[in-house]
Amino acid sequence: KTNSGCGFIIKNISTSEYILPNNLEDKCKQDRIKVWLKCRPIRPAQGICTNGNPITIKEIKIIE
């Protein structure tokens, strides 16, 4: 979760890139959890947070 009003962002631990999901499930809206996800990039809309690259999640799983 960010302090800049962007909502939740996800950090890719492989690339250190931040992504901004537009359809994150409520069960995954927790700070500092690890998830596996399959996603696709989307074109950013005007005025959206610049802290991450916007994506649509196709599949997500919490890693225990």
PDB file of N, CA and C in Angstrom:
ATOM      1  N   LYS A   1       0.859  -1.173   0.000  1.00  0.00           N
ATOM      2  CA  LYS A   1       0.000   0.000   0.000  1.00  0.00           C
ATOM      3  C   LYS A   1       0.900   1.230   0.000  1.00  0.00           C
ATOM      4  N   THR A   2       0.546   2.197  -0.781  1.00  0.00           N
ATOM      5  CA  THR A   2       1.384   3.392  -0.856  1.00  0.00           C
ATOM      6  C   THR A   2       0.777   4.530  -0.048  1.00  0.00           C
ATOM      7  N   ASN A   3       1.611   5.476   0.315  1.00  0.00           N
ATOM      8  CA  ASN A   3       1.154   6.651   1.050  1.00  0.00           C
ATOM      9  C   ASN A   3       0.719   7.771   0.127  1.00  0.00           C
ATOM     10  N   SER A   4       0.929   7.609  -1.167  1.00  0.00           N
ATOM     11  CA  SER A   4       0.653   8.689  -2.112  1.00  0.00           C
ATOM     12  C   SER A   4      -0.757   8.633  -2.687  1.00  0.00           C
ATOM     13  N   GLY A   5      -1.625   7.798  -2.109  1.00  0.00           N
ATOM     14  CA  GLY A   5      -2.988   7.720  -2.589  1.00  0.00           C
ATOM     15  C   GLY A   5      -3.161   6.832  -3.801  1.00  0.00           C
ATOM     16  N   CYS A   6      -2.161   6.030  -4.113  1.00  0.00           N
ATOM     17  CA  CYS A   6      -2.221   5.168  -5.285  1.00  0.00           C
ATOM     18  C   CYS A   6      -2.900   3.831  -5.006  1.00  0.00           C
ATOM     19  N   GLY A   7      -3.191   3.533  -3.761  1.00  0.00           N
ATOM     20  CA  GLY A   7      -3.735   2.221  -3.434  1.00  0.00           C
ATOM     21  C   GLY A   7      -2.603   1.223  -3.274  1.00  0.00           C
ATOM     22  N   PHE A   8      -2.851  -0.014  -3.641  1.00  0.00           N
ATOM     23  CA  PHE A   8      -1.835  -1.056  -3.497  1.00  0.00           C
ATOM     24  C   PHE A   8      -0.990  -1.171  -4.751  1.00  0.00           C
ATOM     25  N   ILE A   9       0.316  -1.285  -4.546  1.00  0.00           N
ATOM     26  CA  ILE A   9       1.231  -1.568  -5.644  1.00  0.00           C
ATOM     27  C   ILE A   9       1.951  -2.869  -5.316  1.00  0.00           C
ATOM     28  N   ILE A  10       2.442  -3.529  -6.336  1.00  0.00           N
ATOM     29  CA  ILE A  10       3.132  -4.804  -6.182  1.00  0.00           C
ATOM     30  C   ILE A  10       4.543  -4.643  -6.711  1.00  0.00           C
ATOM     31  N   LYS A  11       5.513  -5.176  -5.952  1.00  0.00           N
ATOM     32  CA  LYS A  11       6.905  -5.135  -6.397  1.00  0.00           C
ATOM     33  C   LYS A  11       7.280  -6.503  -6.946  1.00  0.00           C
ATOM     34  N   ASN A  12       7.769  -6.524  -8.170  1.00  0.00           N
ATOM     35  CA  ASN A  12       8.273  -7.746  -8.794  1.00  0.00           C
ATOM     36  C   ASN A  12       9.661  -7.998  -8.214  1.00  0.00           C
ATOM     37  N   ILE A  13       9.808  -9.081  -7.445  1.00  0.00           N
ATOM     38  CA  ILE A  13      11.107  -9.315  -6.795  1.00  0.00           C
ATOM     39  C   ILE A  13      12.192  -9.742  -7.776  1.00  0.00           C
ATOM     40  N   SER A  14      11.813 -10.185  -8.965  1.00  0.00           N
ATOM     41  CA  SER A  14      12.800 -10.571  -9.975  1.00  0.00           C
ATOM     42  C   SER A  14      13.427  -9.360 -10.654  1.00  0.00           C
ATOM     43  N   THR A  15      12.606  -8.326 -10.906  1.00  0.00           N
ATOM     44  CA  THR A  15      13.079  -7.160 -11.654  1.00  0.00           C
ATOM     45  C   THR A  15      13.133  -5.873 -10.833  1.00  0.00           C
ATOM     46  N   SER A  16      12.604  -5.899  -9.611  1.00  0.00           N
ATOM     47  CA  SER A  16      12.477  -4.716  -8.741  1.00  0.00           C
ATOM     48  C   SER A  16      11.538  -3.665  -9.329  1.00  0.00           C
ATOM     49  N   GLU A  17      10.751  -4.029 -10.314  1.00  0.00           N
ATOM     50  CA  GLU A  17       9.778  -3.137 -10.940  1.00  0.00           C
ATOM     51  C   GLU A  17       8.508  -3.103 -10.097  1.00  0.00           C
ATOM     52  N   TYR A  18       7.878  -1.931 -10.034  1.00  0.00           N
ATOM     53  CA  TYR A  18       6.601  -1.792  -9.331  1.00  0.00           C
ATOM     54  C   TYR A  18       5.474  -1.821 -10.349  1.00  0.00           C
ATOM     55  N   ILE A  19       4.395  -2.532  -9.991  1.00  0.00           N
ATOM     56  CA  ILE A  19       3.229  -2.594 -10.872  1.00  0.00           C
ATOM     57  C   ILE A  19       1.997  -2.163 -10.097  1.00  0.00           C
ATOM     58  N   LEU A  20       1.060  -1.591 -10.818  1.00  0.00           N
ATOM     59  CA  LEU A  20      -0.149  -1.031 -10.240  1.00  0.00           C
ATOM     60  C   LEU A  20      -1.352  -1.793 -10.788  1.00  0.00           C
ATOM     61  N   PRO A  21      -1.891  -2.746 -10.015  1.00  0.00           N
ATOM     62  CA  PRO A  21      -3.004  -3.548 -10.510  1.00  0.00           C
ATOM     63  C   PRO A  21      -4.318  -2.774 -10.481  1.00  0.00           C
ATOM     64  N   ASN A  22      -5.118  -2.949 -11.520  1.00  0.00           N
ATOM     65  CA  ASN A  22      -6.412  -2.262 -11.552  1.00  0.00           C
ATOM     66  C   ASN A  22      -7.531  -3.155 -11.039  1.00  0.00           C
ATOM     67  N   ASN A  23      -7.257  -4.429 -10.772  1.00  0.00           N
ATOM     68  CA  ASN A  23      -8.308  -5.351 -10.335  1.00  0.00           C
ATOM     69  C   ASN A  23      -7.817  -6.293  -9.232  1.00  0.00           C
ATOM     70  N   LEU A  24      -7.133  -5.758  -8.251  1.00  0.00           N
ATOM     71  CA  LEU A  24      -6.596  -6.567  -7.156  1.00  0.00           C
ATOM     72  C   LEU A  24      -7.737  -7.041  -6.253  1.00  0.00           C
ATOM     73  N   GLU A  25      -7.777  -8.343  -5.983  1.00  0.00           N
ATOM     74  CA  GLU A  25      -8.818  -8.921  -5.137  1.00  0.00           C
ATOM     75  C   GLU A  25      -8.644  -8.448  -3.693  1.00  0.00           C
ATOM     76  N   ASP A  26      -9.759  -8.310  -2.975  1.00  0.00           N
ATOM     77  CA  ASP A  26      -9.719  -7.847  -1.589  1.00  0.00           C
ATOM     78  C   ASP A  26      -8.855  -8.740  -0.710  1.00  0.00           C
ATOM     79  N   LYS A  27      -8.871 -10.061  -0.945  1.00  0.00           N
ATOM     80  CA  LYS A  27      -8.083 -10.977  -0.120  1.00  0.00           C
ATOM     81  C   LYS A  27      -6.582 -10.717  -0.241  1.00  0.00           C
ATOM     82  N   CYS A  28      -6.165 -10.038  -1.305  1.00  0.00           N
ATOM     83  CA  CYS A  28      -4.747  -9.745  -1.533  1.00  0.00           C
ATOM     84  C   CYS A  28      -4.366  -8.331  -1.110  1.00  0.00           C
ATOM     85  N   LYS A  29      -5.305  -7.578  -0.603  1.00  0.00           N
ATOM     86  CA  LYS A  29      -5.023  -6.203  -0.181  1.00  0.00           C
ATOM     87  C   LYS A  29      -4.499  -6.187   1.247  1.00  0.00           C
ATOM     88  N   GLN A  30      -3.292  -6.732   1.390  1.00  0.00           N
ATOM     89  CA  GLN A  30      -2.592  -6.785   2.669  1.00  0.00           C
ATOM     90  C   GLN A  30      -1.159  -6.333   2.418  1.00  0.00           C
ATOM     91  N   ASP A  31      -0.600  -5.638   3.382  1.00  0.00           N
ATOM     92  CA  ASP A  31       0.782  -5.190   3.242  1.00  0.00           C
ATOM     93  C   ASP A  31       1.752  -6.352   3.404  1.00  0.00           C
ATOM     94  N   ARG A  32       2.782  -6.345   2.572  1.00  0.00           N
ATOM     95  CA  ARG A  32       3.937  -7.243   2.672  1.00  0.00           C
ATOM     96  C   ARG A  32       3.613  -8.735   2.582  1.00  0.00           C
ATOM     97  N   ILE A  33       2.663  -9.108   1.731  1.00  0.00           N
ATOM     98  CA  ILE A  33       2.456 -10.529   1.465  1.00  0.00           C
ATOM     99  C   ILE A  33       3.109 -10.867   0.138  1.00  0.00           C
ATOM    100  N   LYS A  34       3.419 -12.131  -0.056  1.00  0.00           N
ATOM    101  CA  LYS A  34       3.995 -12.573  -1.320  1.00  0.00           C
ATOM    102  C   LYS A  34       2.900 -13.229  -2.150  1.00  0.00           C
ATOM    103  N   VAL A  35       2.877 -12.868  -3.430  1.00  0.00           N
ATOM    104  CA  VAL A  35       1.887 -13.435  -4.345  1.00  0.00           C
ATOM    105  C   VAL A  35       2.560 -13.882  -5.628  1.00  0.00           C
ATOM    106  N   TRP A  36       1.944 -14.843  -6.273  1.00  0.00           N
ATOM    107  CA  TRP A  36       2.307 -15.242  -7.633  1.00  0.00           C
ATOM    108  C   TRP A  36       1.195 -14.686  -8.492  1.00  0.00           C
ATOM    109  N   LEU A  37       1.557 -14.089  -9.633  1.00  0.00           N
ATOM    110  CA  LEU A  37       0.487 -13.600 -10.491  1.00  0.00           C
ATOM    111  C   LEU A  37       0.843 -13.689 -11.958  1.00  0.00           C
ATOM    112  N   LYS A  38      -0.219 -13.754 -12.737  1.00  0.00           N
ATOM    113  CA  LYS A  38      -0.128 -13.686 -14.191  1.00  0.00           C
ATOM    114  C   LYS A  38      -0.890 -12.416 -14.561  1.00  0.00           C
ATOM    115  N   CYS A  39      -0.254 -11.563 -15.354  1.00  0.00           N
ATOM    116  CA  CYS A  39      -0.876 -10.274 -15.656  1.00  0.00           C
ATOM    117  C   CYS A  39      -0.545  -9.833 -17.072  1.00  0.00           C
ATOM    118  N   ARG A  40      -1.215  -8.766 -17.483  1.00  0.00           N
ATOM    119  CA  ARG A  40      -0.892  -8.146 -18.763  1.00  0.00           C
ATOM    120  C   ARG A  40      -0.856  -6.638 -18.559  1.00  0.00           C
ATOM    121  N   PRO A  41       0.063  -5.969 -19.243  1.00  0.00           N
ATOM    122  CA  PRO A  41       0.139  -4.508 -19.107  1.00  0.00           C
ATOM    123  C   PRO A  41      -1.065  -3.838 -19.765  1.00  0.00           C
ATOM    124  N   ILE A  42      -1.424  -2.689 -19.246  1.00  0.00           N
ATOM    125  CA  ILE A  42      -2.480  -1.886 -19.860  1.00  0.00           C
ATOM    126  C   ILE A  42      -1.947  -0.483 -20.086  1.00  0.00           C
ATOM    127  N   ARG A  43      -2.568   0.197 -20.996  1.00  0.00           N
ATOM    128  CA  ARG A  43      -2.176   1.574 -21.289  1.00  0.00           C
ATOM    129  C   ARG A  43      -2.638   2.476 -20.156  1.00  0.00           C
ATOM    130  N   PRO A  44      -1.747   3.288 -19.596  1.00  0.00           N
ATOM    131  CA  PRO A  44      -2.154   4.143 -18.472  1.00  0.00           C
ATOM    132  C   PRO A  44      -3.150   5.217 -18.903  1.00  0.00           C
ATOM    133  N   ALA A  45      -4.092   5.484 -18.027  1.00  0.00           N
ATOM    134  CA  ALA A  45      -5.053   6.568 -18.265  1.00  0.00           C
ATOM    135  C   ALA A  45      -4.493   7.847 -17.659  1.00  0.00           C
ATOM    136  N   GLN A  46      -4.979   8.956 -18.112  1.00  0.00           N
ATOM    137  CA  GLN A  46      -4.533  10.256 -17.613  1.00  0.00           C
ATOM    138  C   GLN A  46      -4.790  10.372 -16.118  1.00  0.00           C
ATOM    139  N   GLY A  47      -3.821  10.852 -15.367  1.00  0.00           N
ATOM    140  CA  GLY A  47      -3.997  11.124 -13.962  1.00  0.00           C
ATOM    141  C   GLY A  47      -3.835   9.934 -13.030  1.00  0.00           C
ATOM    142  N   ILE A  48      -3.473   8.779 -13.558  1.00  0.00           N
ATOM    143  CA  ILE A  48      -3.277   7.608 -12.699  1.00  0.00           C
ATOM    144  C   ILE A  48      -1.906   7.701 -12.039  1.00  0.00           C
ATOM    145  N   CYS A  49      -1.795   7.090 -10.918  1.00  0.00           N
ATOM    146  CA  CYS A  49      -0.562   7.068 -10.129  1.00  0.00           C
ATOM    147  C   CYS A  49       0.655   6.728 -10.997  1.00  0.00           C
ATOM    148  N   THR A  50       1.761   7.392 -10.745  1.00  0.00           N
ATOM    149  CA  THR A  50       2.980   7.149 -11.513  1.00  0.00           C
ATOM    150  C   THR A  50       3.985   6.285 -10.758  1.00  0.00           C
ATOM    151  N   ASN A  51       3.563   5.694  -9.636  1.00  0.00           N
ATOM    152  CA  ASN A  51       4.472   4.868  -8.836  1.00  0.00           C
ATOM    153  C   ASN A  51       4.634   3.455  -9.371  1.00  0.00           C
ATOM    154  N   GLY A  52       3.894   3.068 -10.383  1.00  0.00           N
ATOM    155  CA  GLY A  52       4.000   1.724 -10.931  1.00  0.00           C
ATOM    156  C   GLY A  52       3.405   1.660 -12.322  1.00  0.00           C
ATOM    157  N   ASN A  53       3.751   0.599 -13.041  1.00  0.00           N
ATOM    158  CA  ASN A  53       3.199   0.387 -14.376  1.00  0.00           C
ATOM    159  C   ASN A  53       1.841  -0.300 -14.246  1.00  0.00           C
ATOM    160  N   PRO A  54       0.789   0.244 -14.863  1.00  0.00           N
ATOM    161  CA  PRO A  54      -0.545  -0.333 -14.720  1.00  0.00           C
ATOM    162  C   PRO A  54      -0.669  -1.699 -15.395  1.00  0.00           C
ATOM    163  N   ILE A  55      -1.362  -2.607 -14.696  1.00  0.00           N
ATOM    164  CA  ILE A  55      -1.570  -3.962 -15.209  1.00  0.00           C
ATOM    165  C   ILE A  55      -2.990  -4.426 -14.890  1.00  0.00           C
ATOM    166  N   THR A  56      -3.420  -5.448 -15.612  1.00  0.00           N
ATOM    167  CA  THR A  56      -4.635  -6.179 -15.282  1.00  0.00           C
ATOM    168  C   THR A  56      -4.212  -7.573 -14.854  1.00  0.00           C
ATOM    169  N   ILE A  57      -4.681  -8.001 -13.698  1.00  0.00           N
ATOM    170  CA  ILE A  57      -4.339  -9.324 -13.182  1.00  0.00           C
ATOM    171  C   ILE A  57      -5.238 -10.364 -13.831  1.00  0.00           C
ATOM    172  N   LYS A  58      -4.627 -11.396 -14.390  1.00  0.00           N
ATOM    173  CA  LYS A  58      -5.372 -12.498 -14.980  1.00  0.00           C
ATOM    174  C   LYS A  58      -5.534 -13.645 -13.987  1.00  0.00           C
ATOM    175  N   GLU A  59      -4.537 -13.823 -13.109  1.00  0.00           N
ATOM    176  CA  GLU A  59      -4.568 -14.883 -12.100  1.00  0.00           C
ATOM    177  C   GLU A  59      -3.639 -14.472 -10.965  1.00  0.00           C
ATOM    178  N   ILE A  60      -4.053 -14.735  -9.723  1.00  0.00           N
ATOM    179  CA  ILE A  60      -3.211 -14.385  -8.578  1.00  0.00           C
ATOM    180  C   ILE A  60      -3.412 -15.416  -7.472  1.00  0.00           C
ATOM    181  N   LYS A  61      -2.300 -15.737  -6.777  1.00  0.00           N
ATOM    182  CA  LYS A  61      -2.330 -16.684  -5.658  1.00  0.00           C
ATOM    183  C   LYS A  61      -1.414 -16.160  -4.565  1.00  0.00           C
ATOM    184  N   ILE A  62      -1.881 -16.254  -3.323  1.00  0.00           N
ATOM    185  CA  ILE A  62      -1.039 -15.873  -2.185  1.00  0.00           C
ATOM    186  C   ILE A  62      -0.072 -17.017  -1.923  1.00  0.00           C
ATOM    187  N   ILE A  63       1.200 -16.677  -1.735  1.00  0.00           N
ATOM    188  CA  ILE A  63       2.232 -17.668  -1.434  1.00  0.00           C
ATOM    189  C   ILE A  63       2.410 -17.705   0.078  1.00  0.00           C
ATOM    190  N   GLU A  64       2.282 -18.861   0.644  1.00  0.00           N
ATOM    191  CA  GLU A  64       2.415 -19.032   2.107  1.00  0.00           C
ATOM    192  C   GLU A  64       3.857 -19.007   2.522  1.00  0.00           C
TER     193      GLU A  64
END
